[in-house]
């Protein structure tokens, strides 16, 4: 076991005027937030927690401080993986009352402490508006040659605490630890490096204060009491075989009423001798596409030497669509000097959402030095892009994945799911897209955009956009959702409404409040003519706008080209014309007018399944698979279902 040697000096104001208040405020201040985030490298939703926590810090500069505690089963490393767990963090995780990961304790102010990530912002907002009985300030410095960390903490009480004894915790955290991370939804894309490693920040490494996980006592907790505490800690080379990089450290200090209820706290970056600083940073000068049609991108950056010394060489890399291109600088870049790195036009054919990552800096001065500030080393950019004339015919059946050349803009409304279990698709298919409508999601009036292109309509014989929908209000009494079909013939700069659809309710769940799972036969077809645009290259989008309430809307079996039947006729009511319906092996006609007529049977997506002549008003359908079908006969189209 490694031992951390810490010398603690505690001086009360009443004992030493030489250590009078320097940094801590003596005025009544609002509480700061200490967010202890419980996380793990194998937790797939944890990157979403990291992003939410980072947003809290960004929205409240100098008021929110993070301590990421890796603990529990999701934090257990596999072979060759880093171990980010600590003996300090595990007891806090155990006391938090968490029910799953990620979870977070916002000032240990709730019961239990741990709350789901969607609750952190509201809890934090309340705390930030409350007065604190105590203020905290912290400074920290490390000597690179001795690895000696000197940390100074000041506390000042502006009112009495109800407890005679409070507790001071001083934690060391580390940023920019690269390693694996499960991620179910690319929740935090800016933390991924080009090499596929995830950047772990705010990682709890050790306690600087005595008392372990829950701090050391403060024995005077009355108004106007001031205390100064100084800690000198010799940092080990590593903890759990994971290096402590001296230039990526922070200290977070906070005062809690007991083990619970953190009054307030503060944080600081650990400083070091500025003459040792090695820091290259860049400003992105790339001119990104303004339309959706993309054939190339020209990455360009302006690099500044923020170091205290000359830089003779470095490498910087760009990745676009998985294609990595390295650029090397060789020369003499003096402190504060700039140089431009230009990759030139890179040919690229995107198929929906594209991303570009620019990442520096490696091989600094012949790989003898490391960049000490990762915050200005990376640029992540993403956008919507399509290849020009990517297709003419297009099909999306949503049985396993979203097809190439299609993407979803979920910026305003992320509650869209590809559902394959239980089976719920049109035409007896496996999957479909589900759009959540319930008011609990808060999406009323917030659109989802399903975008696909670029379609070369001039190569089509028939010009239709077709799909199926199923919809349930489930007796919530909400206004109906809207489905819009829009088209752009200038690569997404301007959009034109082609069709506006108000769906009819097609069914309800067997139990009110459960998800509606439509039967294949409940879907309704939509056929939108694109005939006025048949000579153009276009990008299309389907816009789903939820109403005020409801259960779910489904969309499935989208096709561009022939209409759903491959015909232009309307489906007629066949309740008494065609029977039995559903049928097993044979369908019959109840009208002699159909005898001797030619027939064609089509699937829901317009595929011709069989054809022939109706000799005796009976047609053998035993070779058809189960599902919905249309039969064209006697210039009519009838709908039937095969068991």
Coordinates of C-alpha atoms in Angstrom, one line a residue:
X1 CA 0.0 0.0 0.0
X2 CA 1.3 3.4 -0.9
X3 CA 1.5 6.0 1.9
X4 CA 0.8 9.7 1.3
X5 CA 2.7 11.9 3.7
X6 CA 0.7 15.0 4.7
X7 CA 1.7 17.5 7.3
X8 CA -1.2 19.6 8.5
X9 CA -1.0 23.1 10.1
X10 CA -4.2 24.5 11.6
X11 CA -4.2 28.0 12.9
X12 CA -7.3 29.8 14.3
X13 CA -7.5 33.6 14.1
X14 CA -7.6 33.8 17.9
X15 CA -4.2 32.1 18.0
X16 CA -2.3 33.9 15.2
X17 CA -2.7 37.3 13.7
X18 CA 0.1 36.4 11.3
X19 CA -2.3 34.2 9.4
X20 CA -5.1 36.8 9.0
X21 CA -7.7 36.3 6.3
X22 CA -6.2 36.7 2.8
X23 CA -8.5 35.1 0.2
X24 CA -11.7 34.0 1.8
X25 CA -14.7 36.5 1.8
X26 CA -15.9 37.7 5.2
X27 CA -19.3 38.8 3.7
X28 CA -22.4 36.7 3.5
X29 CA -22.1 34.8 0.2
X30 CA -24.3 32.4 -1.6
X31 CA -23.6 28.7 -1.4
X32 CA -21.4 27.0 -4.0
X33 CA -22.2 23.6 -5.4
X34 CA -20.1 20.5 -4.8
X35 CA -21.3 17.8 -7.2
X36 CA -20.0 14.4 -6.3
X37 CA -20.7 12.3 -9.4
X38 CA -20.8 8.5 -9.1
X39 CA -19.5 7.0 -12.3
X40 CA -17.6 4.1 -13.9
X41 CA -15.7 3.3 -17.1
X42 CA -18.3 0.5 -17.9
X43 CA -21.4 2.7 -17.3
X44 CA -22.9 3.4 -20.8
X45 CA -25.0 6.4 -19.6
X46 CA -22.3 8.0 -17.5
X47 CA -20.9 10.1 -20.4
X48 CA -24.3 11.8 -20.4
X49 CA -23.8 12.5 -16.7
X50 CA -20.4 14.0 -17.4
X51 CA -21.8 16.3 -20.0
X52 CA -24.6 17.5 -17.7
X53 CA -22.1 18.2 -14.9
X54 CA -19.8 20.0 -17.3
X55 CA -22.7 22.2 -18.5
X56 CA -23.5 23.1 -14.9
X57 CA -19.9 24.3 -14.4
X58 CA -20.0 26.3 -17.7
X59 CA -23.4 27.9 -16.8
X60 CA -22.2 28.9 -13.3
X61 CA -18.5 29.9 -13.5
X62 CA -16.7 29.8 -10.2
X63 CA -19.8 28.4 -8.4
X64 CA -19.8 24.7 -9.2
X65 CA -17.0 22.2 -8.5
X66 CA -16.9 18.6 -9.5
X67 CA -15.6 15.4 -7.9
X68 CA -16.0 12.3 -10.0
X69 CA -16.0 9.2 -7.9
X70 CA -15.4 5.9 -9.7
X71 CA -16.9 3.2 -7.6
X72 CA -19.2 0.1 -7.8
X73 CA -19.3 -2.7 -10.4
X74 CA -19.2 -0.4 -13.4
X75 CA -15.9 1.0 -12.2
X76 CA -14.2 -2.4 -11.9
X77 CA -11.5 -2.5 -14.6
X78 CA -10.9 -5.3 -17.0
X79 CA -7.5 -6.7 -17.9
X80 CA -5.2 -3.8 -19.0
X81 CA -7.7 -1.1 -18.1
X82 CA -7.0 1.8 -15.7
X83 CA -8.4 1.5 -12.1
X84 CA -9.9 4.9 -11.2
X85 CA -11.3 3.7 -7.9
X86 CA -10.1 5.0 -4.5
X87 CA -10.4 4.0 -0.9
X88 CA -11.7 7.5 -0.3
X89 CA -14.4 7.4 -2.9
X90 CA -15.9 4.0 -2.2
X91 CA -17.3 4.9 1.3
X92 CA -18.9 8.0 -0.1
X93 CA -20.5 5.9 -2.9
X94 CA -21.7 3.5 -0.2
X95 CA -23.3 6.3 1.9
X96 CA -25.0 8.0 -1.0
X97 CA -28.0 5.7 -1.3
X98 CA -27.6 5.5 -5.0
X99 CA -29.8 3.1 -7.0
X100 CA -27.8 3.1 -10.3
X101 CA -25.2 4.8 -12.3
X102 CA -24.6 7.6 -13.1
X103 CA -25.8 9.3 -10.0
X104 CA -24.8 12.5 -8.3
X105 CA -24.9 14.1 -4.9
X106 CA -25.5 17.8 -5.0
X107 CA -24.0 19.1 -1.7
X108 CA -25.3 15.9 0.0
X109 CA -28.4 18.0 0.5
X110 CA -31.1 15.4 -0.3
X111 CA -32.2 12.1 1.1
X112 CA -30.7 10.0 -0.2
X113 CA -27.8 12.1 -1.4
X114 CA -27.6 10.4 -4.8
X115 CA -30.1 11.6 -7.4
X116 CA -30.6 10.9 -11.1
X117 CA -28.7 13.1 -13.6
X118 CA -31.9 14.8 -14.8
X119 CA -32.4 16.2 -11.3
X120 CA -28.9 17.7 -10.7
X121 CA -29.6 21.0 -12.4
X122 CA -32.7 21.8 -10.5
X123 CA -31.2 20.9 -7.1
X124 CA -28.1 22.9 -7.9
X125 CA -30.2 26.0 -8.9
X126 CA -31.9 26.0 -5.5
X127 CA -28.6 25.7 -3.6
X128 CA -26.9 28.5 -5.6
X129 CA -29.6 30.9 -4.5
X130 CA -29.2 30.2 -0.7
X131 CA -26.9 32.0 1.7
X132 CA -24.1 30.0 3.2
X133 CA -23.1 30.2 6.9
X134 CA -19.4 29.6 5.9
X135 CA -17.2 30.7 3.1
X136 CA -14.2 28.6 1.8
X137 CA -11.1 29.6 -0.2
X138 CA -8.3 27.3 -1.4
X139 CA -4.9 27.7 -3.0
X140 CA -2.5 24.9 -4.1
X141 CA 0.9 24.6 -5.6
X142 CA 3.1 21.7 -6.6
X143 CA 6.9 21.5 -6.9
X144 CA 7.8 19.4 -9.9
X145 CA 11.2 18.4 -8.6
X146 CA 10.1 17.2 -5.2
X147 CA 6.5 16.3 -6.0
X148 CA 5.6 18.3 -2.9
X149 CA 2.0 19.7 -3.0
X150 CA 1.3 22.7 -0.7
X151 CA -2.4 23.4 -0.2
X152 CA -3.8 26.3 1.9
X153 CA -7.5 26.5 2.9
X154 CA -9.2 29.4 4.6
X155 CA -12.7 29.2 6.1
X156 CA -14.8 32.0 7.6
X157 CA -18.2 31.7 9.3
X158 CA -20.7 34.5 8.5
X159 CA -23.3 33.0 10.8
X160 CA -23.6 30.3 13.4
X161 CA -23.8 26.6 12.4
X162 CA -26.5 24.6 14.3
X163 CA -23.9 22.0 14.9
X164 CA -21.0 22.5 17.4
X165 CA -18.7 20.5 15.0
X166 CA -18.5 20.7 11.3
X167 CA -16.2 18.9 8.8
X168 CA -13.6 20.1 6.3
X169 CA -12.8 17.8 3.3
X170 CA -10.0 18.6 0.9
X171 CA -9.8 16.4 -2.2
X172 CA -7.3 16.1 -5.0
X173 CA -8.8 15.4 -8.5
X174 CA -7.1 14.8 -11.8
X175 CA -8.1 15.7 -15.4
X176 CA -7.2 14.2 -18.8
X177 CA -6.9 10.6 -17.8
X178 CA -7.3 8.7 -21.0
X179 CA -8.9 5.3 -21.1
X180 CA -11.9 3.3 -22.1
X181 CA -15.5 4.3 -21.5
X182 CA -18.8 2.6 -22.3
X183 CA -21.1 5.0 -24.2
X184 CA -24.6 4.0 -25.3
X185 CA -25.4 7.1 -27.3
X186 CA -22.2 9.2 -28.0
X187 CA -23.5 11.4 -25.2
X188 CA -20.3 13.4 -24.7
X189 CA -18.5 13.4 -28.1
X190 CA -16.1 16.2 -27.2
X191 CA -14.4 13.9 -24.6
X192 CA -13.4 11.3 -27.2
X193 CA -9.9 11.4 -28.7
X194 CA -9.0 10.5 -32.3
X195 CA -7.4 7.3 -31.0
X196 CA -10.7 6.1 -29.5
X197 CA -9.8 6.9 -25.9
X198 CA -12.1 8.8 -23.6
X199 CA -10.9 11.8 -21.5
X200 CA -11.8 11.3 -17.9
X201 CA -11.8 14.6 -15.9
X202 CA -12.4 15.6 -12.3
X203 CA -11.4 12.1 -11.2
X204 CA -11.0 11.8 -7.4
X205 CA -7.5 10.6 -6.6
X206 CA -7.0 11.0 -2.9
X207 CA -8.0 13.0 0.2
X208 CA -5.5 15.7 1.3
X209 CA -7.3 16.4 4.6
X210 CA -7.3 13.9 7.4
X211 CA -10.4 12.0 8.4
X212 CA -10.6 10.0 5.2
X213 CA -13.8 10.1 3.2
X214 CA -15.7 12.5 5.4
X215 CA -13.1 15.0 6.4
X216 CA -11.6 16.4 9.6
X217 CA -13.4 18.3 12.3
X218 CA -13.8 22.0 12.7
X219 CA -14.4 22.5 16.4
X220 CA -15.5 26.2 16.4
X221 CA -18.5 26.9 14.2
X222 CA -19.7 30.3 15.3
X223 CA -20.1 33.6 13.5
X224 CA -16.9 35.5 12.7
X225 CA -14.7 32.4 13.3
X226 CA -11.8 32.2 10.9
X227 CA -9.5 29.3 10.3
X228 CA -6.4 28.7 8.2
X229 CA -5.2 25.2 7.4
X230 CA -2.1 24.3 5.5
X231 CA -1.3 20.8 4.1
X232 CA 2.0 19.6 2.7
X233 CA 1.7 16.4 0.8
X234 CA 4.3 14.4 -1.0
X235 CA 2.5 13.0 -4.0
X236 CA 3.4 9.4 -5.2
X237 CA 4.3 8.7 -8.8
X238 CA 1.1 6.8 -9.2
X239 CA -2.0 5.5 -7.5
X240 CA -3.3 2.1 -8.5
X241 CA -0.6 2.1 -11.2
X242 CA -2.1 5.2 -12.7
X243 CA 0.3 8.2 -13.0
X244 CA -0.4 11.4 -11.1
X245 CA 0.4 14.0 -13.8
X246 CA 1.3 17.1 -11.8
X247 CA 0.1 19.5 -14.4
X248 CA -3.5 18.1 -14.6
X249 CA -4.5 18.5 -10.9
X250 CA -7.2 20.4 -9.1
X251 CA -8.1 20.7 -5.4
X252 CA -11.7 20.9 -4.1
X253 CA -12.3 21.9 -0.5
X254 CA -15.7 22.0 1.2
X255 CA -17.3 22.3 4.7
X256 CA -20.2 20.0 5.6
X257 CA -22.5 20.3 8.5
X258 CA -22.0 16.7 9.5
X259 CA -21.2 14.0 7.0
X260 CA -24.3 15.3 5.2
X261 CA -25.3 18.8 4.0
X262 CA -22.3 20.5 2.4
X263 CA -22.6 24.2 3.2
X264 CA -20.3 25.4 0.5
X265 CA -16.9 24.9 -1.0
X266 CA -14.3 26.1 -3.5
X267 CA -11.9 24.7 -6.0
X268 CA -8.6 25.6 -7.6
X269 CA -6.2 24.4 -10.3
X270 CA -2.9 23.3 -8.8
X271 CA -0.3 25.8 -9.8
X272 CA 3.3 25.2 -10.7
X273 CA 6.4 27.1 -11.8
X274 CA 5.4 29.0 -15.0
X275 CA 8.9 28.7 -16.3
X276 CA 8.3 25.0 -16.8
X277 CA 5.1 25.4 -18.8
X278 CA 4.8 23.6 -22.1
X279 CA 1.5 24.6 -23.8
X280 CA 0.6 24.7 -27.4
X281 CA -2.9 25.8 -28.3
X282 CA -4.8 26.4 -31.5
X283 CA -7.7 28.4 -32.8
X284 CA -9.9 26.7 -35.4
X285 CA -9.8 28.6 -38.7
X286 CA -11.8 26.0 -40.7
X287 CA -14.5 27.3 -43.0
X288 CA -17.3 24.8 -42.4
X289 CA -20.0 24.1 -45.1
X290 CA -23.1 26.3 -45.0
X291 CA -25.2 23.8 -46.9
X292 CA -26.0 20.1 -46.6
X293 CA -24.2 19.1 -49.8
X294 CA -20.6 18.4 -49.1
X295 CA -17.8 17.1 -51.3
X296 CA -14.7 18.4 -49.4
X297 CA -13.6 20.1 -46.2
X298 CA -10.5 22.2 -45.7
X299 CA -9.3 22.0 -42.0
X300 CA -7.1 24.9 -40.9
X301 CA -5.8 26.0 -37.5
X302 CA -3.7 28.8 -36.1
X303 CA -1.3 27.4 -33.4
X304 CA 0.1 29.6 -30.6
X305 CA 3.1 28.8 -28.5
X306 CA 1.9 29.6 -24.9
X307 CA 5.0 27.9 -23.5
X308 CA 7.9 29.6 -21.7
X309 CA 10.3 28.1 -24.2
X310 CA 10.9 27.7 -27.9
X311 CA 9.2 24.8 -29.7
X312 CA 11.1 23.2 -32.6
X313 CA 8.6 20.6 -33.7
X314 CA 5.2 19.1 -33.0
X315 CA 2.5 16.9 -34.6
X316 CA -1.2 17.7 -35.0
X317 CA -3.9 15.4 -36.5
X318 CA -7.3 15.7 -38.1
X319 CA -9.9 13.0 -38.4
X320 CA -12.9 13.2 -40.7
X321 CA -15.1 10.2 -41.4
X322 CA -12.5 8.0 -39.8
X323 CA -9.8 9.2 -42.1
X324 CA -6.8 10.5 -40.1
X325 CA -4.3 12.9 -41.6
X326 CA -1.2 13.9 -39.6
X327 CA 0.6 17.2 -40.1
X328 CA 4.1 17.9 -38.7
X329 CA 5.6 21.3 -37.9
X330 CA 9.4 21.8 -37.9
X331 CA 11.1 25.1 -37.3
X332 CA 11.4 27.5 -34.4
X333 CA 8.2 28.7 -32.7
X334 CA 9.2 31.2 -30.0
X335 CA 6.9 32.0 -27.0
X336 CA 3.7 33.8 -28.0
X337 CA 4.4 33.2 -31.7
X338 CA 1.8 31.7 -34.1
X339 CA 1.9 29.5 -37.1
X340 CA -0.8 28.2 -39.4
X341 CA -1.4 24.5 -40.2
X342 CA -3.5 24.0 -43.3
X343 CA -4.5 20.5 -44.5
X344 CA -5.9 21.7 -47.8
X345 CA -9.1 20.4 -49.4
X346 CA -9.9 16.9 -48.1
X347 CA -12.4 15.0 -50.3
X348 CA -15.2 13.7 -48.2
X349 CA -18.6 12.2 -49.0
X350 CA -20.8 12.2 -45.9
X351 CA -24.0 10.2 -45.5
X352 CA -25.9 12.1 -42.8
X353 CA -24.2 13.3 -39.6
X354 CA -20.5 14.0 -40.0
X355 CA -17.9 14.8 -37.5
X356 CA -14.5 16.4 -37.7
X357 CA -11.9 16.2 -34.9
X358 CA -8.7 18.2 -34.8
X359 CA -6.3 17.1 -32.1
X360 CA -2.8 18.2 -30.9
X361 CA -0.1 18.0 -29.7
X362 CA 2.3 15.1 -29.9
X363 CA 6.1 14.7 -30.6
X364 CA 6.8 18.1 -29.0
X365 CA 10.5 18.9 -29.3
X366 CA 11.3 15.4 -30.5
X367 CA 8.9 13.8 -28.1
X368 CA 10.9 15.1 -25.1
X369 CA 8.0 17.1 -23.7
X370 CA 4.3 16.9 -23.1
X371 CA 1.6 19.5 -23.6
X372 CA 0.5 20.6 -20.1
X373 CA -2.9 22.1 -21.1
X374 CA -5.3 19.8 -22.9
X375 CA -8.1 22.4 -22.9
X376 CA -6.9 24.2 -26.0
X377 CA -5.7 21.1 -27.9
X378 CA -8.9 19.7 -29.4
X379 CA -11.7 20.8 -31.7
X380 CA -14.8 18.7 -32.2
X381 CA -17.2 19.8 -34.9
X382 CA -20.2 18.1 -36.3
X383 CA -22.9 18.8 -38.8
X384 CA -25.4 17.5 -41.4
X385 CA -23.9 16.5 -44.7
X386 CA -25.0 14.5 -47.7
X387 CA -23.3 13.3 -50.9
X388 CA -24.7 15.0 -54.0
X389 CA -26.9 12.7 -56.2
X390 CA -26.5 10.0 -53.6
X391 CA -29.5 7.9 -54.8
X392 CA -32.7 7.9 -56.7
X393 CA -34.7 5.0 -55.3
X394 CA -34.6 4.9 -51.5
X395 CA -36.0 2.5 -48.8
X396 CA -35.9 2.7 -45.0
X397 CA -37.6 -0.2 -43.3
X398 CA -36.2 0.5 -39.7
X399 CA -35.9 -3.2 -38.9
X400 CA -32.4 -3.0 -37.5
X401 CA -30.7 0.4 -38.1
X402 CA -31.2 3.8 -39.8
X403 CA -30.0 3.4 -43.4
X404 CA -27.1 5.3 -45.0
X405 CA -27.9 8.8 -46.3
X406 CA -30.5 9.4 -43.6
X407 CA -30.0 11.2 -40.2
X408 CA -32.1 12.6 -37.4
X409 CA -31.9 16.2 -36.1
X410 CA -32.8 15.7 -32.4
X411 CA -31.6 19.0 -31.2
X412 CA -35.1 20.1 -30.0
X413 CA -36.6 16.7 -29.3
X414 CA -34.5 13.6 -28.6
X415 CA -37.4 11.2 -27.8
X416 CA -37.3 9.0 -30.9
X417 CA -36.6 5.3 -30.7
X418 CA -36.1 2.5 -33.2
X419 CA -38.2 -0.3 -31.8
X420 CA -37.7 -3.9 -32.8
X421 CA -39.0 -5.7 -29.7
X422 CA -41.8 -6.4 -29.5
X423 CA -42.5 -6.7 -33.3
X424 CA -44.3 -3.5 -34.2
X425 CA -43.7 -2.7 -37.9
X426 CA -46.0 -2.2 -40.8
X427 CA -46.4 -5.0 -43.4
X428 CA -45.6 -7.5 -40.6
X429 CA -42.1 -6.2 -40.5
X430 CA -39.9 -6.3 -37.3
X431 CA -39.3 -2.7 -36.4
X432 CA -40.5 0.9 -36.7
X433 CA -39.7 4.4 -35.4
X434 CA -41.5 5.5 -32.3
X435 CA -42.0 9.2 -31.5
X436 CA -43.0 9.8 -27.8
X437 CA -46.0 12.0 -27.4
X438 CA -46.7 11.9 -23.6
X439 CA -46.7 15.3 -21.9
X440 CA -44.1 14.0 -19.4
X441 CA -41.5 14.3 -22.1
X442 CA -42.1 18.0 -22.5
X443 CA -42.0 17.8 -26.3
X444 CA -45.3 19.5 -27.3
X445 CA -44.6 21.5 -30.4
X446 CA -40.9 20.5 -30.6
X447 CA -40.1 19.0 -34.0
X448 CA -38.0 16.0 -34.9
X449 CA -36.4 16.1 -38.3
X450 CA -35.9 12.9 -40.3
X451 CA -33.6 14.1 -43.2
X452 CA -32.4 12.1 -46.2
X453 CA -30.8 12.9 -49.5
X454 CA -29.6 13.9 -51.9
X455 CA -32.1 12.3 -54.2
X456 CA -31.8 12.5 -57.9
X457 CA -35.5 12.5 -58.8
X458 CA -35.0 12.7 -62.6
X459 CA -33.9 9.1 -62.6
X460 CA -37.2 7.9 -61.2
X461 CA -40.1 6.6 -63.3
X462 CA -42.6 7.4 -60.5
X463 CA -42.2 10.3 -58.1
X464 CA -43.7 9.4 -54.7
X465 CA -42.6 9.5 -51.1
X466 CA -44.5 6.8 -49.2
X467 CA -44.6 5.6 -45.6
X468 CA -46.9 4.2 -43.0
X469 CA -47.9 5.6 -39.7
X470 CA -49.7 4.3 -36.6
X471 CA -50.9 6.7 -33.8
X472 CA -52.4 6.4 -30.3
X473 CA -53.7 9.2 -28.1
X474 CA -54.5 6.6 -25.4
X475 CA -57.4 8.8 -24.1
X476 CA -55.0 11.5 -22.9
X477 CA -57.1 14.1 -24.8
X478 CA -54.1 15.8 -26.4
X479 CA -54.1 17.7 -29.6
X480 CA -53.0 15.5 -32.5
X481 CA -49.4 15.4 -33.7
X482 CA -48.5 16.8 -37.1
X483 CA -46.5 15.1 -39.9
X484 CA -44.9 17.4 -42.5
X485 CA -43.1 16.4 -45.6
X486 CA -40.7 19.1 -46.7
X487 CA -38.2 19.4 -49.6
X488 CA -35.2 21.5 -50.4
X489 CA -33.7 21.9 -53.9
X490 CA -30.8 24.1 -52.6
X491 CA -29.0 21.6 -50.3
X492 CA -31.0 22.5 -47.1
X493 CA -30.7 26.3 -47.2
X494 CA -34.4 26.7 -47.9
X495 CA -37.3 24.3 -47.3
X496 CA -40.7 24.0 -48.9
X497 CA -43.8 22.3 -47.4
X498 CA -45.0 19.5 -49.8
X499 CA -47.6 17.9 -47.5
X500 CA -49.1 18.4 -44.1
X501 CA -50.7 15.3 -42.5
X502 CA -52.9 15.1 -39.3
X503 CA -52.8 11.4 -38.4
X504 CA -55.9 9.5 -37.4
X505 CA -55.8 7.4 -34.3
X506 CA -55.2 3.8 -35.3
X507 CA -55.3 2.0 -31.9
X508 CA -54.6 2.1 -28.2
X509 CA -52.6 0.0 -25.8
X510 CA -54.4 -2.8 -23.9
X511 CA -53.5 -1.1 -20.6
X512 CA -53.8 2.7 -20.4
X513 CA -50.4 4.2 -19.9
X514 CA -48.4 1.4 -21.4
X515 CA -46.7 2.0 -24.7
X516 CA -48.9 1.5 -27.7
X517 CA -47.6 -1.4 -29.8
X518 CA -49.4 -1.2 -33.2
X519 CA -50.5 -4.4 -35.0
X520 CA -49.2 -4.6 -38.6
X521 CA -52.8 -4.2 -39.9
X522 CA -53.3 -0.9 -37.9
X523 CA -50.9 1.1 -40.0
X524 CA -52.2 3.6 -42.5
X525 CA -50.4 4.4 -45.8
X526 CA -49.3 7.9 -46.8
X527 CA -48.5 8.7 -50.4
X528 CA -47.0 12.1 -51.3
X529 CA -46.6 13.0 -54.9
X530 CA -43.3 14.7 -55.9
X531 CA -44.3 15.1 -59.5
X532 CA -43.7 18.9 -59.5
X533 CA -40.0 18.3 -58.6
X534 CA -39.3 15.3 -60.8
X535 CA -36.4 17.0 -62.7
X536 CA -34.6 18.2 -59.5
X537 CA -32.0 17.0 -57.0
X538 CA -33.5 17.3 -53.6
X539 CA -33.0 16.7 -49.9
X540 CA -36.2 15.5 -48.1
X541 CA -37.3 15.6 -44.6
X542 CA -40.2 14.3 -42.6
X543 CA -41.0 16.6 -39.6
X544 CA -42.9 15.1 -36.7
X545 CA -44.4 17.7 -34.3
X546 CA -46.0 16.2 -31.1
X547 CA -49.3 17.7 -29.9
X548 CA -50.1 18.5 -26.3
X549 CA -50.3 14.9 -25.1
X550 CA -50.7 11.3 -26.3
X551 CA -49.0 8.0 -26.3
X552 CA -46.9 7.4 -29.4
X553 CA -46.7 7.9 -33.2
X554 CA -44.9 5.3 -35.3
X555 CA -43.5 5.7 -38.8
X556 CA -42.3 2.7 -40.9
X557 CA -41.5 1.3 -44.4
X558 CA -40.5 4.6 -46.0
X559 CA -39.9 4.5 -49.8
X560 CA -38.9 7.0 -52.4
X561 CA -39.9 6.1 -56.0
X562 CA -43.1 4.2 -57.0
X563 CA -46.1 4.8 -54.7
X564 CA -46.9 2.1 -52.2
X565 CA -48.9 0.0 -54.7
X566 CA -46.8 0.9 -57.7
X567 CA -50.2 2.3 -58.9
X568 CA -52.0 5.6 -58.9
X569 CA -55.4 4.3 -57.8
X570 CA -57.2 4.7 -54.5
X571 CA -57.9 1.7 -52.2
X572 CA -61.6 1.0 -52.0
X573 CA -63.7 -0.3 -49.1
X574 CA -63.8 -4.1 -49.5
X575 CA -65.6 -5.2 -46.4
X576 CA -68.1 -7.2 -48.4
X577 CA -66.2 -7.7 -51.6
X578 CA -63.2 -9.9 -50.5
X579 CA -63.4 -12.6 -47.9
X580 CA -62.4 -14.2 -45.7
X581 CA -60.3 -11.3 -44.4
X582 CA -57.9 -12.1 -42.8
X583 CA -57.4 -15.2 -44.9
X584 CA -55.4 -18.4 -44.6
X585 CA -54.8 -20.0 -48.0
X586 CA -57.4 -18.6 -50.2
X587 CA -59.3 -15.3 -50.9
X588 CA -62.8 -15.2 -52.6
X589 CA -64.8 -12.5 -54.3
X590 CA -68.4 -11.9 -53.5
X591 CA -69.1 -10.2 -56.9
X592 CA -69.4 -12.0 -60.2
X593 CA -68.0 -8.9 -61.9
X594 CA -64.5 -10.0 -61.0
X595 CA -64.7 -13.4 -62.8
X596 CA -62.2 -13.6 -65.7
X597 CA -60.4 -10.4 -64.7
X598 CA -56.6 -10.1 -64.5
X599 CA -55.3 -9.4 -61.0
X600 CA -52.0 -8.3 -59.4
X601 CA -51.1 -8.7 -55.7
X602 CA -48.7 -6.2 -54.1
X603 CA -46.9 -5.9 -50.7
X604 CA -47.4 -2.8 -48.6
X605 CA -44.2 -1.3 -50.2
X606 CA -45.4 -1.9 -53.7
X607 CA -43.5 -5.1 -54.6
X608 CA -45.4 -7.3 -57.0
X609 CA -45.9 -10.6 -55.3
X610 CA -48.1 -12.6 -57.8
X611 CA -50.4 -12.1 -60.7
X612 CA -52.8 -14.1 -62.8
X613 CA -56.4 -14.4 -64.0
X614 CA -59.4 -14.8 -61.7
X615 CA -61.0 -17.9 -63.2
X616 CA -63.6 -18.8 -60.5
X617 CA -63.6 -16.0 -57.9
X618 CA -61.0 -17.9 -55.8
X619 CA -57.3 -17.1 -55.6
X620 CA -54.7 -19.3 -53.9
X621 CA -52.5 -17.2 -51.6
X622 CA -50.9 -20.1 -49.7
X623 CA -47.4 -19.2 -50.9
X624 CA -47.6 -15.6 -49.6
X625 CA -46.0 -14.9 -46.2
X626 CA -48.1 -13.4 -43.4
X627 CA -48.8 -9.7 -43.7
X628 CA -50.9 -7.0 -45.4
X629 CA -51.4 -7.0 -49.2
X630 CA -53.2 -5.2 -51.9
X631 CA -54.9 -6.7 -54.9
X632 CA -55.6 -4.8 -58.1
X633 CA -58.5 -6.2 -60.1
X634 CA -61.2 -4.7 -62.3
X635 CA -59.6 -1.3 -62.0
X636 CA -60.0 -1.4 -58.2
X637 CA -57.6 -1.9 -55.4
X638 CA -58.7 -4.1 -52.4
X639 CA -56.8 -4.7 -49.2
X640 CA -56.5 -8.0 -47.4
X641 CA -54.5 -9.7 -44.6
X642 CA -52.8 -13.1 -44.8
X643 CA -52.5 -15.1 -41.6

